[in-house]
Amino acid sequence: VQLQASGGGLVQPGGSLRLSCVGSGFTFENHAIGWFRQAPGKERERVSCISQSGGDTYYADSVKGRFKISRENAKNTVYLQMNSLNPEDTADYYCAADPYPEGYYTGSFHCLSPRYQYRYRGQGTQVTVSS
């Protein structure tokens, strides 16, 4: 199983980046995909996630309205479009996958919930927002 995140880089405040997460070695379309980030000295943060079908998407309050998650199962890829970036978005971003059925999601338990555990995790890509 592999999850490869890419698309990170250095961007000025207010700029945009699109991250990609490509999965292999498992049935991608049967897995929810989540994006996480961690900055030095800070706790890991669940940023966004998307259900297997793409019908359910979730965002952390810190990125709501600025980030958009989407997926192309035919390409085994999930994207995270990040707009209006600010220095607080600087972190290592990585993706994770889990097969928990989206049909069992509830209002309090879904792929972005703190109790939701991901089975697979990939390597990260660094995002730096700085002038």
Short mmCIF file of N, CA, C and O in Angstrom, two decimals:
data_model
loop_
_atom_site.label_atom_id
_atom_site.label_comp_id
_atom_site.label_asym_id
_atom_site.label_seq_id
_atom_site.Cartn_x
_atom_site.Cartn_y
_atom_site.Cartn_z
N VAL A 1 0.85 -1.19 0.00
CA VAL A 1 0.00 0.00 0.00
C VAL A 1 0.88 1.24 0.00
O VAL A 1 1.82 1.34 0.79
N GLN A 2 0.54 2.16 -0.89
CA GLN A 2 1.28 3.42 -0.93
C GLN A 2 0.31 4.58 -1.11
O GLN A 2 -0.67 4.49 -1.84
N LEU A 3 0.60 5.65 -0.39
CA LEU A 3 -0.11 6.90 -0.56
C LEU A 3 0.96 7.97 -0.75
O LEU A 3 1.80 8.17 0.12
N GLN A 4 0.93 8.62 -1.88
CA GLN A 4 1.96 9.60 -2.21
C GLN A 4 1.34 10.97 -2.35
O GLN A 4 0.54 11.21 -3.26
N ALA A 5 1.72 11.87 -1.46
CA ALA A 5 1.26 13.25 -1.54
C ALA A 5 2.28 14.07 -2.31
O ALA A 5 3.49 13.85 -2.19
N SER A 6 1.79 15.00 -3.09
CA SER A 6 2.66 15.89 -3.84
C SER A 6 1.96 17.22 -4.06
O SER A 6 0.77 17.37 -3.78
N GLY A 7 2.73 18.18 -4.58
CA GLY A 7 2.14 19.48 -4.90
C GLY A 7 2.50 20.58 -3.93
O GLY A 7 2.10 21.73 -4.14
N GLY A 8 3.21 20.25 -2.88
CA GLY A 8 3.59 21.27 -1.93
C GLY A 8 4.64 22.20 -2.50
O GLY A 8 5.17 21.98 -3.60
N GLY A 9 4.96 23.24 -1.73
CA GLY A 9 5.97 24.18 -2.18
C GLY A 9 5.90 25.46 -1.39
O GLY A 9 5.22 25.54 -0.37
N LEU A 10 6.61 26.45 -1.90
CA LEU A 10 6.64 27.78 -1.28
C LEU A 10 5.67 28.69 -2.03
O LEU A 10 5.74 28.79 -3.26
N VAL A 11 4.80 29.34 -1.29
CA VAL A 11 3.82 30.23 -1.90
C VAL A 11 3.67 31.46 -1.03
O VAL A 11 3.83 31.40 0.19
N GLN A 12 3.36 32.57 -1.66
CA GLN A 12 3.17 33.81 -0.92
C GLN A 12 1.79 33.83 -0.26
O GLN A 12 0.86 33.16 -0.74
N PRO A 13 1.65 34.59 0.82
CA PRO A 13 0.32 34.73 1.44
C PRO A 13 -0.71 35.19 0.41
O PRO A 13 -0.43 36.06 -0.41
N GLY A 14 -1.86 34.57 0.48
CA GLY A 14 -2.91 34.86 -0.49
C GLY A 14 -2.88 33.98 -1.72
O GLY A 14 -3.81 34.00 -2.53
N GLY A 15 -1.82 33.20 -1.85
CA GLY A 15 -1.67 32.34 -3.01
C GLY A 15 -2.41 31.03 -2.89
O GLY A 15 -3.11 30.77 -1.90
N SER A 16 -2.22 30.19 -3.90
CA SER A 16 -2.92 28.90 -3.97
C SER A 16 -1.95 27.77 -4.30
O SER A 16 -0.91 27.99 -4.95
N LEU A 17 -2.32 26.61 -3.86
CA LEU A 17 -1.63 25.38 -4.22
C LEU A 17 -2.66 24.27 -4.35
O LEU A 17 -3.72 24.32 -3.70
N ARG A 18 -2.35 23.28 -5.17
CA ARG A 18 -3.19 22.09 -5.24
C ARG A 18 -2.35 20.88 -4.90
O ARG A 18 -1.38 20.57 -5.60
N LEU A 19 -2.73 20.21 -3.83
CA LEU A 19 -2.06 18.98 -3.43
C LEU A 19 -2.76 17.79 -4.08
O LEU A 19 -3.97 17.80 -4.27
N SER A 20 -1.97 16.76 -4.36
CA SER A 20 -2.51 15.51 -4.89
C SER A 20 -2.10 14.37 -3.98
O SER A 20 -1.00 14.37 -3.42
N CYS A 21 -2.97 13.41 -3.86
CA CYS A 21 -2.69 12.19 -3.11
C CYS A 21 -3.02 11.02 -4.03
O CYS A 21 -4.19 10.84 -4.40
N VAL A 22 -2.02 10.26 -4.39
CA VAL A 22 -2.21 9.11 -5.27
C VAL A 22 -2.03 7.83 -4.48
O VAL A 22 -1.02 7.66 -3.78
N GLY A 23 -3.01 6.96 -4.56
CA GLY A 23 -2.96 5.70 -3.84
C GLY A 23 -2.70 4.52 -4.75
O GLY A 23 -3.11 4.52 -5.91
N SER A 24 -2.02 3.51 -4.21
CA SER A 24 -1.79 2.28 -4.95
C SER A 24 -1.66 1.12 -3.98
O SER A 24 -1.37 1.31 -2.80
N GLY A 25 -1.91 -0.07 -4.50
CA GLY A 25 -1.79 -1.26 -3.66
C GLY A 25 -3.04 -1.60 -2.88
O GLY A 25 -3.03 -2.52 -2.04
N PHE A 26 -4.10 -0.88 -3.10
CA PHE A 26 -5.38 -1.15 -2.44
C PHE A 26 -6.48 -0.63 -3.35
O PHE A 26 -6.22 0.08 -4.32
N THR A 27 -7.73 -1.01 -3.03
CA THR A 27 -8.86 -0.58 -3.84
C THR A 27 -9.23 0.84 -3.46
O THR A 27 -9.97 1.08 -2.50
N PHE A 28 -8.68 1.78 -4.22
CA PHE A 28 -8.78 3.20 -3.86
C PHE A 28 -10.23 3.64 -3.70
O PHE A 28 -10.56 4.35 -2.76
N GLU A 29 -11.09 3.22 -4.60
CA GLU A 29 -12.48 3.71 -4.59
C GLU A 29 -13.25 3.24 -3.36
O GLU A 29 -14.32 3.76 -3.09
N ASN A 30 -12.73 2.28 -2.63
CA ASN A 30 -13.39 1.78 -1.42
C ASN A 30 -12.89 2.44 -0.14
O ASN A 30 -13.24 1.99 0.95
N HIS A 31 -12.08 3.48 -0.30
CA HIS A 31 -11.47 4.11 0.86
C HIS A 31 -11.77 5.59 0.93
O HIS A 31 -11.65 6.30 -0.07
N ALA A 32 -12.14 6.04 2.12
CA ALA A 32 -12.16 7.47 2.39
C ALA A 32 -10.72 7.96 2.44
O ALA A 32 -9.82 7.22 2.85
N ILE A 33 -10.53 9.19 2.03
CA ILE A 33 -9.20 9.80 2.05
C ILE A 33 -9.24 11.05 2.92
O ILE A 33 -10.12 11.90 2.75
N GLY A 34 -8.29 11.15 3.79
CA GLY A 34 -8.19 12.33 4.65
C GLY A 34 -6.87 13.04 4.45
O GLY A 34 -5.85 12.41 4.13
N TRP A 35 -6.91 14.35 4.63
CA TRP A 35 -5.69 15.16 4.62
C TRP A 35 -5.41 15.64 6.04
O TRP A 35 -6.32 16.13 6.72
N PHE A 36 -4.16 15.52 6.44
CA PHE A 36 -3.71 15.97 7.73
C PHE A 36 -2.56 16.94 7.53
O PHE A 36 -1.90 16.93 6.49
N ARG A 37 -2.30 17.74 8.55
CA ARG A 37 -1.10 18.57 8.49
C ARG A 37 -0.50 18.69 9.88
O ARG A 37 -1.20 18.58 10.88
N GLN A 38 0.80 18.89 9.89
CA GLN A 38 1.48 19.08 11.16
C GLN A 38 2.61 20.06 10.98
O GLN A 38 3.46 19.89 10.09
N ALA A 39 2.60 21.08 11.80
CA ALA A 39 3.65 22.08 11.80
C ALA A 39 4.55 21.83 13.00
O ALA A 39 4.11 21.28 14.01
N PRO A 40 5.80 22.24 12.91
CA PRO A 40 6.72 22.06 14.03
C PRO A 40 6.17 22.67 15.31
O PRO A 40 5.73 23.82 15.32
N GLY A 41 6.19 21.89 16.37
CA GLY A 41 5.74 22.40 17.66
C GLY A 41 4.23 22.46 17.82
O GLY A 41 3.74 22.93 18.86
N LYS A 42 3.50 22.01 16.81
CA LYS A 42 2.03 22.04 16.89
C LYS A 42 1.48 20.63 16.79
O LYS A 42 2.12 19.73 16.27
N GLU A 43 0.27 20.47 17.28
CA GLU A 43 -0.39 19.18 17.16
C GLU A 43 -0.83 18.92 15.73
O GLU A 43 -1.09 19.83 14.96
N ARG A 44 -0.91 17.64 15.41
CA ARG A 44 -1.42 17.27 14.11
C ARG A 44 -2.87 17.73 13.98
O ARG A 44 -3.66 17.64 14.93
N GLU A 45 -3.22 18.20 12.83
CA GLU A 45 -4.57 18.70 12.58
C GLU A 45 -5.21 17.94 11.42
O GLU A 45 -4.60 17.74 10.38
N ARG A 46 -6.43 17.53 11.64
CA ARG A 46 -7.22 16.94 10.55
C ARG A 46 -7.77 18.07 9.71
O ARG A 46 -8.52 18.89 10.23
N VAL A 47 -7.41 18.13 8.47
CA VAL A 47 -7.73 19.27 7.62
C VAL A 47 -9.03 19.05 6.84
O VAL A 47 -9.91 19.90 6.84
N SER A 48 -9.11 17.92 6.17
CA SER A 48 -10.27 17.66 5.32
C SER A 48 -10.32 16.18 5.00
O SER A 48 -9.31 15.47 5.10
N CYS A 49 -11.49 15.71 4.59
CA CYS A 49 -11.59 14.33 4.15
C CYS A 49 -12.75 14.20 3.18
O CYS A 49 -13.63 15.07 3.11
N ILE A 50 -12.72 13.11 2.44
CA ILE A 50 -13.75 12.85 1.44
C ILE A 50 -14.10 11.37 1.48
O ILE A 50 -13.24 10.51 1.61
N SER A 51 -15.39 11.10 1.39
CA SER A 51 -15.85 9.72 1.46
C SER A 51 -15.54 8.98 0.16
O SER A 51 -15.10 9.57 -0.82
N GLN A 52 -15.81 7.69 0.17
CA GLN A 52 -15.46 6.84 -0.96
C GLN A 52 -16.07 7.33 -2.27
O GLN A 52 -15.41 7.36 -3.30
N SER A 53 -17.33 7.69 -2.21
CA SER A 53 -18.02 8.13 -3.42
C SER A 53 -17.75 9.59 -3.75
O SER A 53 -18.04 10.04 -4.87
N GLY A 54 -17.22 10.31 -2.79
CA GLY A 54 -17.05 11.75 -2.97
C GLY A 54 -18.26 12.54 -2.55
O GLY A 54 -18.26 13.77 -2.59
N GLY A 55 -19.30 11.83 -2.12
CA GLY A 55 -20.53 12.51 -1.77
C GLY A 55 -20.49 13.26 -0.45
O GLY A 55 -21.29 14.16 -0.21
N ASP A 56 -19.58 12.87 0.41
CA ASP A 56 -19.44 13.54 1.71
C ASP A 56 -18.05 14.14 1.83
O ASP A 56 -17.05 13.43 1.63
N THR A 57 -18.01 15.41 2.12
CA THR A 57 -16.73 16.08 2.33
C THR A 57 -16.80 16.86 3.64
O THR A 57 -17.87 17.34 4.04
N TYR A 58 -15.67 16.96 4.29
CA TYR A 58 -15.61 17.62 5.58
C TYR A 58 -14.36 18.49 5.65
O TYR A 58 -13.33 18.16 5.04
N TYR A 59 -14.47 19.58 6.40
CA TYR A 59 -13.36 20.52 6.51
C TYR A 59 -13.20 20.98 7.95
O TYR A 59 -14.18 21.21 8.65
N ALA A 60 -11.96 21.17 8.34
CA ALA A 60 -11.70 21.81 9.63
C ALA A 60 -12.13 23.27 9.54
O ALA A 60 -12.08 23.88 8.46
N ASP A 61 -12.54 23.83 10.66
CA ASP A 61 -12.99 25.23 10.65
C ASP A 61 -11.89 26.16 10.15
O ASP A 61 -12.18 27.18 9.53
N SER A 62 -10.65 25.79 10.41
CA SER A 62 -9.53 26.65 10.04
C SER A 62 -9.34 26.79 8.53
O SER A 62 -8.67 27.72 8.07
N VAL A 63 -9.93 25.87 7.76
CA VAL A 63 -9.73 25.91 6.30
C VAL A 63 -11.04 26.03 5.54
O VAL A 63 -11.04 26.18 4.31
N LYS A 64 -12.15 25.97 6.25
CA LYS A 64 -13.46 26.01 5.59
C LYS A 64 -13.61 27.27 4.77
O LYS A 64 -13.29 28.37 5.24
N GLY A 65 -14.07 27.10 3.55
CA GLY A 65 -14.25 28.24 2.67
C GLY A 65 -13.01 28.58 1.85
O GLY A 65 -13.09 29.37 0.90
N ARG A 66 -11.87 28.01 2.22
CA ARG A 66 -10.62 28.28 1.49
C ARG A 66 -10.09 27.04 0.78
O ARG A 66 -9.47 27.13 -0.27
N PHE A 67 -10.32 25.88 1.35
CA PHE A 67 -9.83 24.61 0.79
C PHE A 67 -11.01 23.83 0.20
O PHE A 67 -12.13 23.91 0.69
N LYS A 68 -10.69 23.07 -0.83
CA LYS A 68 -11.71 22.21 -1.43
C LYS A 68 -11.10 20.86 -1.75
O LYS A 68 -10.06 20.78 -2.42
N ILE A 69 -11.74 19.81 -1.30
CA ILE A 69 -11.27 18.45 -1.54
C ILE A 69 -12.12 17.81 -2.63
O ILE A 69 -13.33 18.05 -2.70
N SER A 70 -11.48 17.01 -3.46
CA SER A 70 -12.19 16.30 -4.52
C SER A 70 -11.43 15.02 -4.84
O SER A 70 -10.28 14.86 -4.41
N ARG A 71 -12.07 14.14 -5.58
CA ARG A 71 -11.39 12.89 -5.92
C ARG A 71 -11.74 12.44 -7.33
O ARG A 71 -12.84 12.72 -7.83
N GLU A 72 -10.80 11.74 -7.94
CA GLU A 72 -10.99 11.08 -9.23
C GLU A 72 -10.61 9.62 -9.03
O GLU A 72 -9.43 9.24 -9.11
N ASN A 73 -11.59 8.80 -8.75
CA ASN A 73 -11.30 7.39 -8.48
C ASN A 73 -10.68 6.68 -9.67
O ASN A 73 -9.88 5.76 -9.51
N ALA A 74 -11.00 7.11 -10.87
CA ALA A 74 -10.40 6.50 -12.07
C ALA A 74 -8.89 6.71 -12.12
O ALA A 74 -8.18 5.95 -12.77
N LYS A 75 -8.43 7.76 -11.42
CA LYS A 75 -6.99 8.06 -11.39
C LYS A 75 -6.38 7.75 -10.02
O LYS A 75 -5.22 8.10 -9.76
N ASN A 76 -7.17 7.14 -9.14
CA ASN A 76 -6.69 6.84 -7.79
C ASN A 76 -6.11 8.08 -7.11
O ASN A 76 -5.09 8.01 -6.41
N THR A 77 -6.79 9.20 -7.29
CA THR A 77 -6.24 10.47 -6.82
C THR A 77 -7.29 11.30 -6.08
O THR A 77 -8.45 11.36 -6.50
N VAL A 78 -6.84 11.90 -5.00
CA VAL A 78 -7.62 12.90 -4.28
C VAL A 78 -6.84 14.20 -4.32
O VAL A 78 -5.61 14.21 -4.18
N TYR A 79 -7.56 15.29 -4.53
CA TYR A 79 -6.95 16.61 -4.61
C TYR A 79 -7.37 17.46 -3.42
O TYR A 79 -8.48 17.33 -2.91
N LEU A 80 -6.49 18.36 -3.03
CA LEU A 80 -6.83 19.38 -2.04
C LEU A 80 -6.44 20.73 -2.63
O LEU A 80 -5.25 21.06 -2.71
N GLN A 81 -7.44 21.46 -3.09
CA GLN A 81 -7.21 22.79 -3.62
C GLN A 81 -7.18 23.76 -2.46
O GLN A 81 -8.17 23.86 -1.72
N MET A 82 -6.08 24.47 -2.31
CA MET A 82 -5.90 25.37 -1.18
C MET A 82 -5.77 26.80 -1.71
O MET A 82 -4.84 27.10 -2.45
N ASN A 83 -6.71 27.64 -1.33
CA ASN A 83 -6.72 29.03 -1.76
C ASN A 83 -6.56 29.95 -0.56
O ASN A 83 -6.73 29.53 0.59
N SER A 84 -6.25 31.20 -0.84
CA SER A 84 -6.11 32.22 0.22
C SER A 84 -5.21 31.72 1.34
O SER A 84 -5.53 31.84 2.52
N LEU A 85 -4.10 31.17 0.96
CA LEU A 85 -3.18 30.61 1.94
C LEU A 85 -2.58 31.70 2.83
O LEU A 85 -2.34 32.82 2.36
N ASN A 86 -2.35 31.35 4.07
CA ASN A 86 -1.72 32.27 5.00
C ASN A 86 -0.61 31.52 5.76
O ASN A 86 -0.53 30.29 5.70
N PRO A 87 0.25 32.24 6.44
CA PRO A 87 1.40 31.59 7.10
C PRO A 87 0.99 30.48 8.08
O PRO A 87 1.78 29.54 8.28
N GLU A 88 -0.21 30.58 8.63
CA GLU A 88 -0.68 29.53 9.56
C GLU A 88 -0.95 28.21 8.86
O GLU A 88 -1.11 27.17 9.51
N ASP A 89 -0.98 28.23 7.54
CA ASP A 89 -1.17 26.99 6.78
C ASP A 89 0.14 26.25 6.54
O ASP A 89 0.14 25.14 6.01
N THR A 90 1.24 26.86 6.92
CA THR A 90 2.54 26.23 6.75
C THR A 90 2.63 24.96 7.59
O THR A 90 2.42 25.00 8.80
N ALA A 91 2.91 23.85 6.93
CA ALA A 91 2.96 22.55 7.61
C ALA A 91 3.37 21.48 6.63
O ALA A 91 3.42 21.71 5.41
N ASP A 92 3.62 20.31 7.18
CA ASP A 92 3.78 19.11 6.36
C ASP A 92 2.40 18.49 6.19
O ASP A 92 1.72 18.20 7.19
N TYR A 93 1.97 18.31 4.96
CA TYR A 93 0.65 17.77 4.66
C TYR A 93 0.79 16.33 4.17
O TYR A 93 1.63 16.05 3.30
N TYR A 94 -0.03 15.46 4.72
CA TYR A 94 -0.02 14.08 4.24
C TYR A 94 -1.45 13.55 4.16
O TYR A 94 -2.36 14.10 4.75
N CYS A 95 -1.59 12.48 3.39
CA CYS A 95 -2.92 11.90 3.22
C CYS A 95 -2.97 10.51 3.84
O CYS A 95 -1.92 9.87 4.04
N ALA A 96 -4.17 10.09 4.13
CA ALA A 96 -4.39 8.79 4.74
C ALA A 96 -5.66 8.17 4.15
O ALA A 96 -6.51 8.90 3.62
N ALA A 97 -5.77 6.86 4.26
CA ALA A 97 -6.90 6.16 3.66
C ALA A 97 -7.50 5.16 4.64
O ALA A 97 -6.77 4.56 5.46
N ASP A 98 -8.81 4.97 4.54
CA ASP A 98 -9.48 4.02 5.41
C ASP A 98 -10.75 3.51 4.74
O ASP A 98 -11.47 4.27 4.10
N PRO A 99 -11.05 2.20 4.91
CA PRO A 99 -12.20 1.62 4.21
C PRO A 99 -13.54 1.67 4.97
O PRO A 99 -14.51 1.09 4.51
N TYR A 100 -13.59 2.33 6.12
CA TYR A 100 -14.85 2.37 6.87
C TYR A 100 -15.98 2.88 5.97
O TYR A 100 -15.87 3.96 5.38
N PRO A 101 -17.07 2.12 5.84
CA PRO A 101 -18.12 2.48 4.88
C PRO A 101 -18.77 3.82 5.17
O PRO A 101 -19.18 4.10 6.30
N GLU A 102 -18.88 4.62 4.14
CA GLU A 102 -19.48 5.94 4.31
C GLU A 102 -20.95 5.84 4.69
O GLU A 102 -21.50 6.77 5.28
N GLY A 103 -21.57 4.72 4.39
CA GLY A 103 -22.97 4.54 4.76
C GLY A 103 -23.19 4.50 6.26
O GLY A 103 -24.33 4.66 6.72
N TYR A 104 -22.13 4.32 7.01
CA TYR A 104 -22.22 4.28 8.47
C TYR A 104 -21.88 5.62 9.13
O TYR A 104 -21.89 5.73 10.35
N TYR A 105 -21.57 6.60 8.33
CA TYR A 105 -21.26 7.91 8.90
C TYR A 105 -22.48 8.45 9.62
O TYR A 105 -23.63 8.26 9.20
N THR A 106 -22.22 9.17 10.69
CA THR A 106 -23.27 9.89 11.38
C THR A 106 -22.83 11.34 11.53
O THR A 106 -21.72 11.70 11.15
N GLY A 107 -23.69 12.13 12.12
CA GLY A 107 -23.32 13.52 12.32
C GLY A 107 -22.14 13.70 13.24
O GLY A 107 -21.40 14.69 13.14
N SER A 108 -21.92 12.73 14.11
CA SER A 108 -20.83 12.85 15.09
C SER A 108 -19.67 11.91 14.81
O SER A 108 -18.65 11.98 15.48
N PHE A 109 -19.80 11.05 13.83
CA PHE A 109 -18.71 10.13 13.50
C PHE A 109 -18.60 10.00 11.99
O PHE A 109 -19.48 9.44 11.33
N HIS A 110 -17.49 10.51 11.47
CA HIS A 110 -17.21 10.46 10.05
C HIS A 110 -15.71 10.60 9.88
O HIS A 110 -14.96 10.61 10.86
N CYS A 111 -15.28 10.72 8.63
CA CYS A 111 -13.83 10.62 8.35
C CYS A 111 -13.01 11.78 8.91
O CYS A 111 -11.77 11.71 8.91
N LEU A 112 -13.67 12.83 9.39
CA LEU A 112 -12.90 13.93 9.98
C LEU A 112 -12.99 13.92 11.52
O LEU A 112 -12.35 14.71 12.19
N SER A 113 -13.76 12.99 12.07
CA SER A 113 -13.93 12.94 13.52
C SER A 113 -12.63 12.55 14.21
O SER A 113 -11.88 11.73 13.69
N PRO A 114 -12.37 13.10 15.38
CA PRO A 114 -11.13 12.76 16.11
C PRO A 114 -11.00 11.26 16.40
O PRO A 114 -9.88 10.74 16.44
N ARG A 115 -12.15 10.57 16.58
CA ARG A 115 -12.09 9.15 16.93
C ARG A 115 -11.91 8.26 15.70
O ARG A 115 -11.68 7.06 15.84
N TYR A 116 -12.03 8.83 14.52
CA TYR A 116 -11.93 8.04 13.29
C TYR A 116 -10.47 7.73 13.03
O TYR A 116 -9.64 8.64 12.92
N GLN A 117 -10.14 6.45 12.93
CA GLN A 117 -8.76 6.03 12.75
C GLN A 117 -8.52 5.57 11.31
O GLN A 117 -9.29 4.77 10.78
N TYR A 118 -7.46 6.07 10.72
CA TYR A 118 -7.14 5.70 9.35
C TYR A 118 -6.20 4.48 9.32
O TYR A 118 -5.29 4.37 10.13
N ARG A 119 -6.48 3.61 8.38
CA ARG A 119 -5.68 2.38 8.29
C ARG A 119 -4.32 2.63 7.65
O ARG A 119 -3.32 2.07 8.08
N TYR A 120 -4.28 3.45 6.60
CA TYR A 120 -3.04 3.68 5.88
C TYR A 120 -2.68 5.16 5.90
O TYR A 120 -3.55 6.03 5.82
N ARG A 121 -1.41 5.41 5.94
CA ARG A 121 -0.92 6.78 5.94
C ARG A 121 0.26 6.89 5.00
O ARG A 121 1.08 5.97 4.93
N GLY A 122 0.33 8.01 4.29
CA GLY A 122 1.43 8.21 3.35
C GLY A 122 2.45 9.20 3.86
O GLY A 122 2.35 9.73 4.96
N GLN A 123 3.44 9.45 3.02
CA GLN A 123 4.45 10.46 3.31
C GLN A 123 3.89 11.85 2.99
O GLN A 123 2.93 11.99 2.24
N GLY A 124 4.49 12.85 3.55
CA GLY A 124 3.95 14.19 3.42
C GLY A 124 4.61 15.01 2.32
O GLY A 124 5.60 14.62 1.72
N THR A 125 4.02 16.16 2.10
CA THR A 125 4.57 17.17 1.21
C THR A 125 4.54 18.50 1.96
O THR A 125 3.55 18.85 2.61
N GLN A 126 5.62 19.23 1.89
CA GLN A 126 5.76 20.45 2.68
C GLN A 126 5.11 21.63 1.98
O GLN A 126 5.35 21.88 0.79
N VAL A 127 4.31 22.35 2.74
CA VAL A 127 3.71 23.60 2.27
C VAL A 127 4.24 24.73 3.14
O VAL A 127 4.14 24.67 4.36
N THR A 128 4.82 25.72 2.49
CA THR A 128 5.35 26.88 3.20
C THR A 128 4.73 28.13 2.62
O THR A 128 4.82 28.38 1.41
N VAL A 129 4.08 28.89 3.49
CA VAL A 129 3.45 30.14 3.07
C VAL A 129 4.23 31.29 3.70
O VAL A 129 4.22 31.48 4.91
N SER A 130 4.90 32.02 2.85
CA SER A 130 5.77 33.08 3.35
C SER A 130 6.03 34.10 2.26
O SER A 130 6.08 33.75 1.08
N SER A 131 6.21 35.34 2.68
CA SER A 131 6.57 36.37 1.72
C SER A 131 8.08 36.53 1.64
O SER A 131 8.58 37.36 0.87
#
